[in-house]
PDB file of C-alpha atoms in Angstrom:
ATOM      1  CA  MET A   5     -98.636 -29.501  53.717  1.00 50.00           C
ATOM      2  CA  ARG A   6     -95.575 -31.718  53.331  1.00 48.00           C
ATOM      3  CA  SER A   7     -96.817 -33.616  50.879  1.00 50.00           C
ATOM      4  CA  THR A   8     -97.792 -30.633  48.832  1.00 45.00           C
ATOM      5  CA  LEU A   9     -94.575 -29.216  49.261  1.00 41.00           C
ATOM      6  CA  ILE A  10     -92.994 -33.011  48.400  1.00 47.00           C
ATOM      7  CA  ALA A  11     -94.854 -32.937  45.005  1.00 44.00           C
ATOM      8  CA  ILE A  12     -93.999 -29.059  43.960  1.00 48.00           C
ATOM      9  CA  PHE A  13     -90.397 -30.161  44.674  1.00 45.00           C
ATOM     10  CA  VAL A  14     -91.010 -33.263  42.512  1.00 41.00           C
ATOM     11  CA  GLY A  15     -92.477 -31.301  39.646  1.00 45.00           C
ATOM     12  CA  GLY A  16     -89.693 -28.708  39.350  1.00 42.00           C
ATOM     13  CA  VAL A  17     -86.953 -31.595  39.589  1.00 40.00           C
ATOM     14  CA  VAL A  18     -89.345 -33.068  36.755  1.00 38.00           C
ATOM     15  CA  ILE A  19     -89.454 -29.691  34.398  1.00 40.00           C
ATOM     16  CA  LEU A  20     -85.603 -29.257  35.217  1.00 40.00           C
ATOM     17  CA  SER A  21     -84.659 -32.969  33.973  1.00 41.00           C
ATOM     18  CA  ILE A  22     -86.626 -32.456  30.583  1.00 39.00           C
ATOM     19  CA  SER A  23     -85.560 -28.741  29.652  1.00 42.00           C
ATOM     20  CA  SER A  24     -82.255 -27.425  28.427  1.00 45.00           C
ATOM     21  CA  CYS A  25     -80.559 -24.936  31.091  1.00 49.00           C
ATOM     22  CA  ALA A  26     -78.326 -23.620  28.754  1.00 47.00           C
ATOM     23  CA  THR A  27     -77.553 -19.570  29.519  1.00 49.00           C
ATOM     24  CA  VAL A  28     -76.919 -17.706  25.664  1.00 53.00           C
ATOM     25  CA  PRO A  29     -75.155 -13.950  25.784  1.00 55.00           C
ATOM     26  CA  THR A  30     -76.514 -11.996  23.447  1.00 66.00           C
ATOM     27  CA  GLU A  31     -74.542  -9.694  22.313  1.00 76.00           C
ATOM     28  CA  PRO A  32     -73.873  -9.652  18.535  1.00 83.00           C
ATOM     29  CA  LEU A  33     -71.041 -11.738  17.403  1.00 84.00           C
ATOM     30  CA  ALA A  34     -67.882 -10.952  16.407  1.00 82.00           C
ATOM     31  CA  SER A  35     -66.127 -11.973  12.761  1.00 82.00           C
ATOM     32  CA  GLY A  36     -65.198 -15.704  13.313  1.00 85.00           C
ATOM     33  CA  GLU A  37     -66.785 -16.118  16.399  1.00 92.00           C
ATOM     34  CA  LEU A  38     -69.070 -19.190  17.487  1.00 95.00           C
ATOM     35  CA  ARG A  39     -71.518 -19.641  20.132  1.00 97.00           C
ATOM     36  CA  LEU A  40     -73.266 -22.495  21.635  1.00 98.00           C
ATOM     37  CA  LEU A  41     -77.402 -22.072  21.709  1.00 97.00           C
ATOM     38  CA  SER A  42     -78.057 -25.723  23.423  1.00 98.00           C
ATOM     39  CA  ILE A  43     -76.755 -29.460  23.353  1.00 98.00           C
ATOM     40  CA  HIS A  44     -79.280 -32.801  23.693  1.00 95.00           C
ATOM     41  CA  PRO A  45     -78.769 -36.768  22.984  1.00 97.00           C
ATOM     42  CA  GLU A  46     -79.988 -37.731  19.303  1.00 93.00           C
ATOM     43  CA  LYS A  47     -82.378 -40.575  21.097  1.00 86.00           C
ATOM     44  CA  GLY A  48     -83.377 -40.804  24.424  1.00 79.00           C
ATOM     45  CA  ASP A  49     -82.122 -44.164  25.704  1.00 85.00           C
ATOM     46  CA  ILE A  50     -78.379 -43.478  26.853  1.00 95.00           C
ATOM     47  CA  LYS A  51     -76.868 -46.620  27.733  1.00 95.00           C
ATOM     48  CA  LEU A  52     -73.919 -47.010  29.906  1.00 95.00           C
ATOM     49  CA  ASN A  53     -70.647 -47.753  27.913  1.00 93.00           C
ATOM     50  CA  PHE A  54     -72.204 -47.917  24.344  1.00 95.00           C
ATOM     51  CA  PRO A  55     -71.918 -44.623  22.282  1.00 96.00           C
ATOM     52  CA  PHE A  56     -74.623 -41.879  21.757  1.00 97.00           C
ATOM     53  CA  VAL A  57     -74.825 -38.848  19.641  1.00 97.00           C
ATOM     54  CA  VAL A  58     -75.319 -35.599  20.939  1.00 97.00           C
ATOM     55  CA  ASN A  59     -76.442 -32.364  18.386  1.00 98.00           C
ATOM     56  CA  ILE A  60     -75.207 -29.292  20.048  1.00 98.00           C
ATOM     57  CA  HIS A  61     -76.610 -26.408  18.100  1.00 98.00           C
ATOM     58  CA  PHE A  62     -74.560 -23.047  17.635  1.00 97.00           C
ATOM     59  CA  GLU A  63     -74.403 -19.522  15.685  1.00 96.00           C
ATOM     60  CA  ALA A  64     -71.821 -18.061  14.135  1.00 93.00           C
ATOM     61  CA  GLU A  65     -70.266 -15.399  12.006  1.00 89.00           C
ATOM     62  CA  GLY A  66     -68.608 -17.164   8.849  1.00 88.00           C
ATOM     63  CA  LYS A  67     -68.058 -20.597   8.951  1.00 91.00           C
ATOM     64  CA  PRO A  68     -65.176 -21.030  12.254  1.00 92.00           C
ATOM     65  CA  GLU A  69     -62.785 -24.222  12.174  1.00 94.00           C
ATOM     66  CA  ILE A  70     -64.054 -26.280  15.015  1.00 94.00           C
ATOM     67  CA  ARG A  71     -61.984 -28.687  16.367  1.00 87.00           C
ATOM     68  CA  THR A  72     -63.270 -30.682  19.378  1.00 96.00           C
ATOM     69  CA  ALA A  73     -66.257 -31.160  21.726  1.00 98.00           C
ATOM     70  CA  CYS A  74     -65.870 -31.648  25.348  1.00 98.00           C
ATOM     71  CA  PHE A  75     -68.421 -32.610  28.191  1.00 98.00           C
ATOM     72  CA  TYR A  76     -68.344 -32.985  31.758  1.00 98.00           C
ATOM     73  CA  PHE A  77     -71.069 -35.621  33.276  1.00 97.00           C
ATOM     74  CA  SER A  78     -72.038 -33.620  36.863  1.00 96.00           C
ATOM     75  CA  GLY A  79     -68.505 -31.979  37.174  1.00 94.00           C
ATOM     76  CA  ASP A  80     -66.587 -35.261  35.993  1.00 96.00           C
ATOM     77  CA  GLY A  81     -64.857 -34.672  32.808  1.00 96.00           C
ATOM     78  CA  PRO A  82     -63.611 -33.025  30.706  1.00 97.00           C
ATOM     79  CA  TYR A  83     -63.704 -35.553  28.326  1.00 97.00           C
ATOM     80  CA  CYS A  84     -63.014 -34.491  24.996  1.00 97.00           C
ATOM     81  CA  TYR A  85     -63.647 -35.932  21.396  1.00 97.00           C
ATOM     82  CA  LYS A  86     -63.616 -35.273  18.127  1.00 96.00           C
ATOM     83  CA  VAL A  87     -66.940 -34.034  15.886  1.00 97.00           C
ATOM     84  CA  MET A  88     -68.180 -36.359  13.504  1.00 96.00           C
ATOM     85  CA  ASP A  89     -70.583 -33.605  11.205  1.00 96.00           C
ATOM     86  CA  VAL A  90     -70.976 -29.704  11.167  1.00 96.00           C
ATOM     87  CA  ASN A  91     -73.951 -28.206   9.940  1.00 96.00           C
ATOM     88  CA  TYR A  92     -73.846 -24.621   8.813  1.00 93.00           C
ATOM     89  CA  GLY A  93     -77.007 -23.623   9.158  1.00 88.00           C
ATOM     90  CA  SER A  94     -78.615 -21.182  10.823  1.00 88.00           C
ATOM     91  CA  PRO A  95     -78.602 -22.640  13.673  1.00 94.00           C
ATOM     92  CA  GLY A  96     -76.072 -24.704  12.926  1.00 96.00           C
ATOM     93  CA  MET A  97     -75.611 -28.173  14.788  1.00 97.00           C
ATOM     94  CA  ILE A  98     -72.259 -30.376  15.819  1.00 98.00           C
ATOM     95  CA  LYS A  99     -72.424 -33.846  16.142  1.00 97.00           C
ATOM     96  CA  ALA A 100     -70.984 -35.625  18.264  1.00 97.00           C
ATOM     97  CA  GLU A 101     -70.716 -39.353  19.473  1.00 97.00           C
ATOM     98  CA  ILE A 102     -69.589 -40.131  23.358  1.00 97.00           C
ATOM     99  CA  ARG A 103     -69.787 -42.407  26.100  1.00 95.00           C
ATOM    100  CA  ALA A 104     -71.027 -42.020  29.726  1.00 95.00           C
ATOM    101  CA  LYS A 105     -68.895 -44.406  32.315  1.00 93.00           C
ATOM    102  CA  ASN A 106     -71.480 -44.642  34.907  1.00 94.00           C
ATOM    103  CA  SER A 107     -74.950 -44.915  35.166  1.00 95.00           C
ATOM    104  CA  GLY A 108     -77.715 -42.702  36.852  1.00 95.00           C
ATOM    105  CA  SER A 109     -78.684 -38.767  36.267  1.00 95.00           C
ATOM    106  CA  TYR A 110     -76.269 -36.273  34.924  1.00 96.00           C
ATOM    107  CA  ALA A 111     -76.119 -32.608  34.175  1.00 97.00           C
ATOM    108  CA  LEU A 112     -74.504 -32.999  30.613  1.00 97.00           C
ATOM    109  CA  GLU A 113     -71.887 -29.621  30.369  1.00 98.00           C
ATOM    110  CA  SER A 114     -70.420 -28.818  26.743  1.00 98.00           C
ATOM    111  CA  TYR A 115     -68.375 -26.361  25.104  1.00 98.00           C
ATOM    112  CA  VAL A 116     -66.101 -26.618  21.906  1.00 98.00           C
ATOM    113  CA  TYR A 117     -62.391 -25.331  20.238  1.00 98.00           C
ATOM    114  CA  TYR A 118     -62.821 -23.412  17.390  1.00 97.00           C
ATOM    115  CA  ILE A 119     -60.068 -21.435  15.273  1.00 94.00           C
ATOM    116  CA  LYS A 120     -60.558 -17.572  15.517  1.00 91.00           C
ATOM    117  CA  ASP A 121     -58.155 -15.303  14.219  1.00 89.00           C
ATOM    118  CA  GLY A 122     -55.650 -18.398  14.176  1.00 92.00           C
ATOM    119  CA  LYS A 123     -56.120 -19.275  17.811  1.00 94.00           C
ATOM    120  CA  THR A 124     -57.886 -22.098  19.415  1.00 95.00           C
ATOM    121  CA  GLN A 125     -60.835 -20.700  21.475  1.00 95.00           C
ATOM    122  CA  PRO A 126     -63.008 -22.259  23.688  1.00 97.00           C
ATOM    123  CA  THR A 127     -67.136 -21.751  23.519  1.00 97.00           C
ATOM    124  CA  ASN A 128     -69.304 -20.949  26.163  1.00 97.00           C
ATOM    125  CA  VAL A 129     -71.088 -23.851  27.764  1.00 98.00           C
ATOM    126  CA  VAL A 130     -74.385 -24.982  27.279  1.00 98.00           C
ATOM    127  CA  ASN A 131     -76.248 -28.058  29.550  1.00 97.00           C
ATOM    128  CA  CYS A 132     -79.098 -30.356  29.725  1.00 97.00           C
ATOM    129  CA  GLN A 133     -80.172 -33.789  31.891  1.00 96.00           C
ATOM    130  CA  ILE A 134     -79.457 -36.946  30.403  1.00 96.00           C
ATOM    131  CA  ARG A 135     -80.180 -40.373  32.697  1.00 95.00           C
ATOM    132  CA  VAL A 136     -77.845 -43.359  31.433  1.00 96.00           C
ATOM    133  CA  ILE A 137     -78.993 -46.703  32.257  1.00 95.00           C
ATOM    134  CA  PRO A 138     -76.909 -49.913  33.161  1.00 93.00           C
TER     135      PRO A 138
END
């Protein structure tokens, strides 16, 4: 019985670490608004102190100007970086290059600052699980 519970728990942890856990509002976007949909690293292996690229998918009404992307590693942060590239597709994609300062497994959370009606505003937060190797 105990081994069955442990197997179920481990299976749940594996499923959570593989999938993105983003919760996205479903209301229609206002003019100039930006909403993040998901985030994930571009490559699988993330090495300690080496830069890696993350892709942040979004939807937007129009083409709002995107300033910076900010990240938390399981609550440690925020670490904000200038975005490398923005593609206003459907969905759009933001690329940012970031670094992990500690090895281990983390909930990587991100939000973006953008310009709406002449004012800088933060987006919603999206997250995923990552593993940083030494």
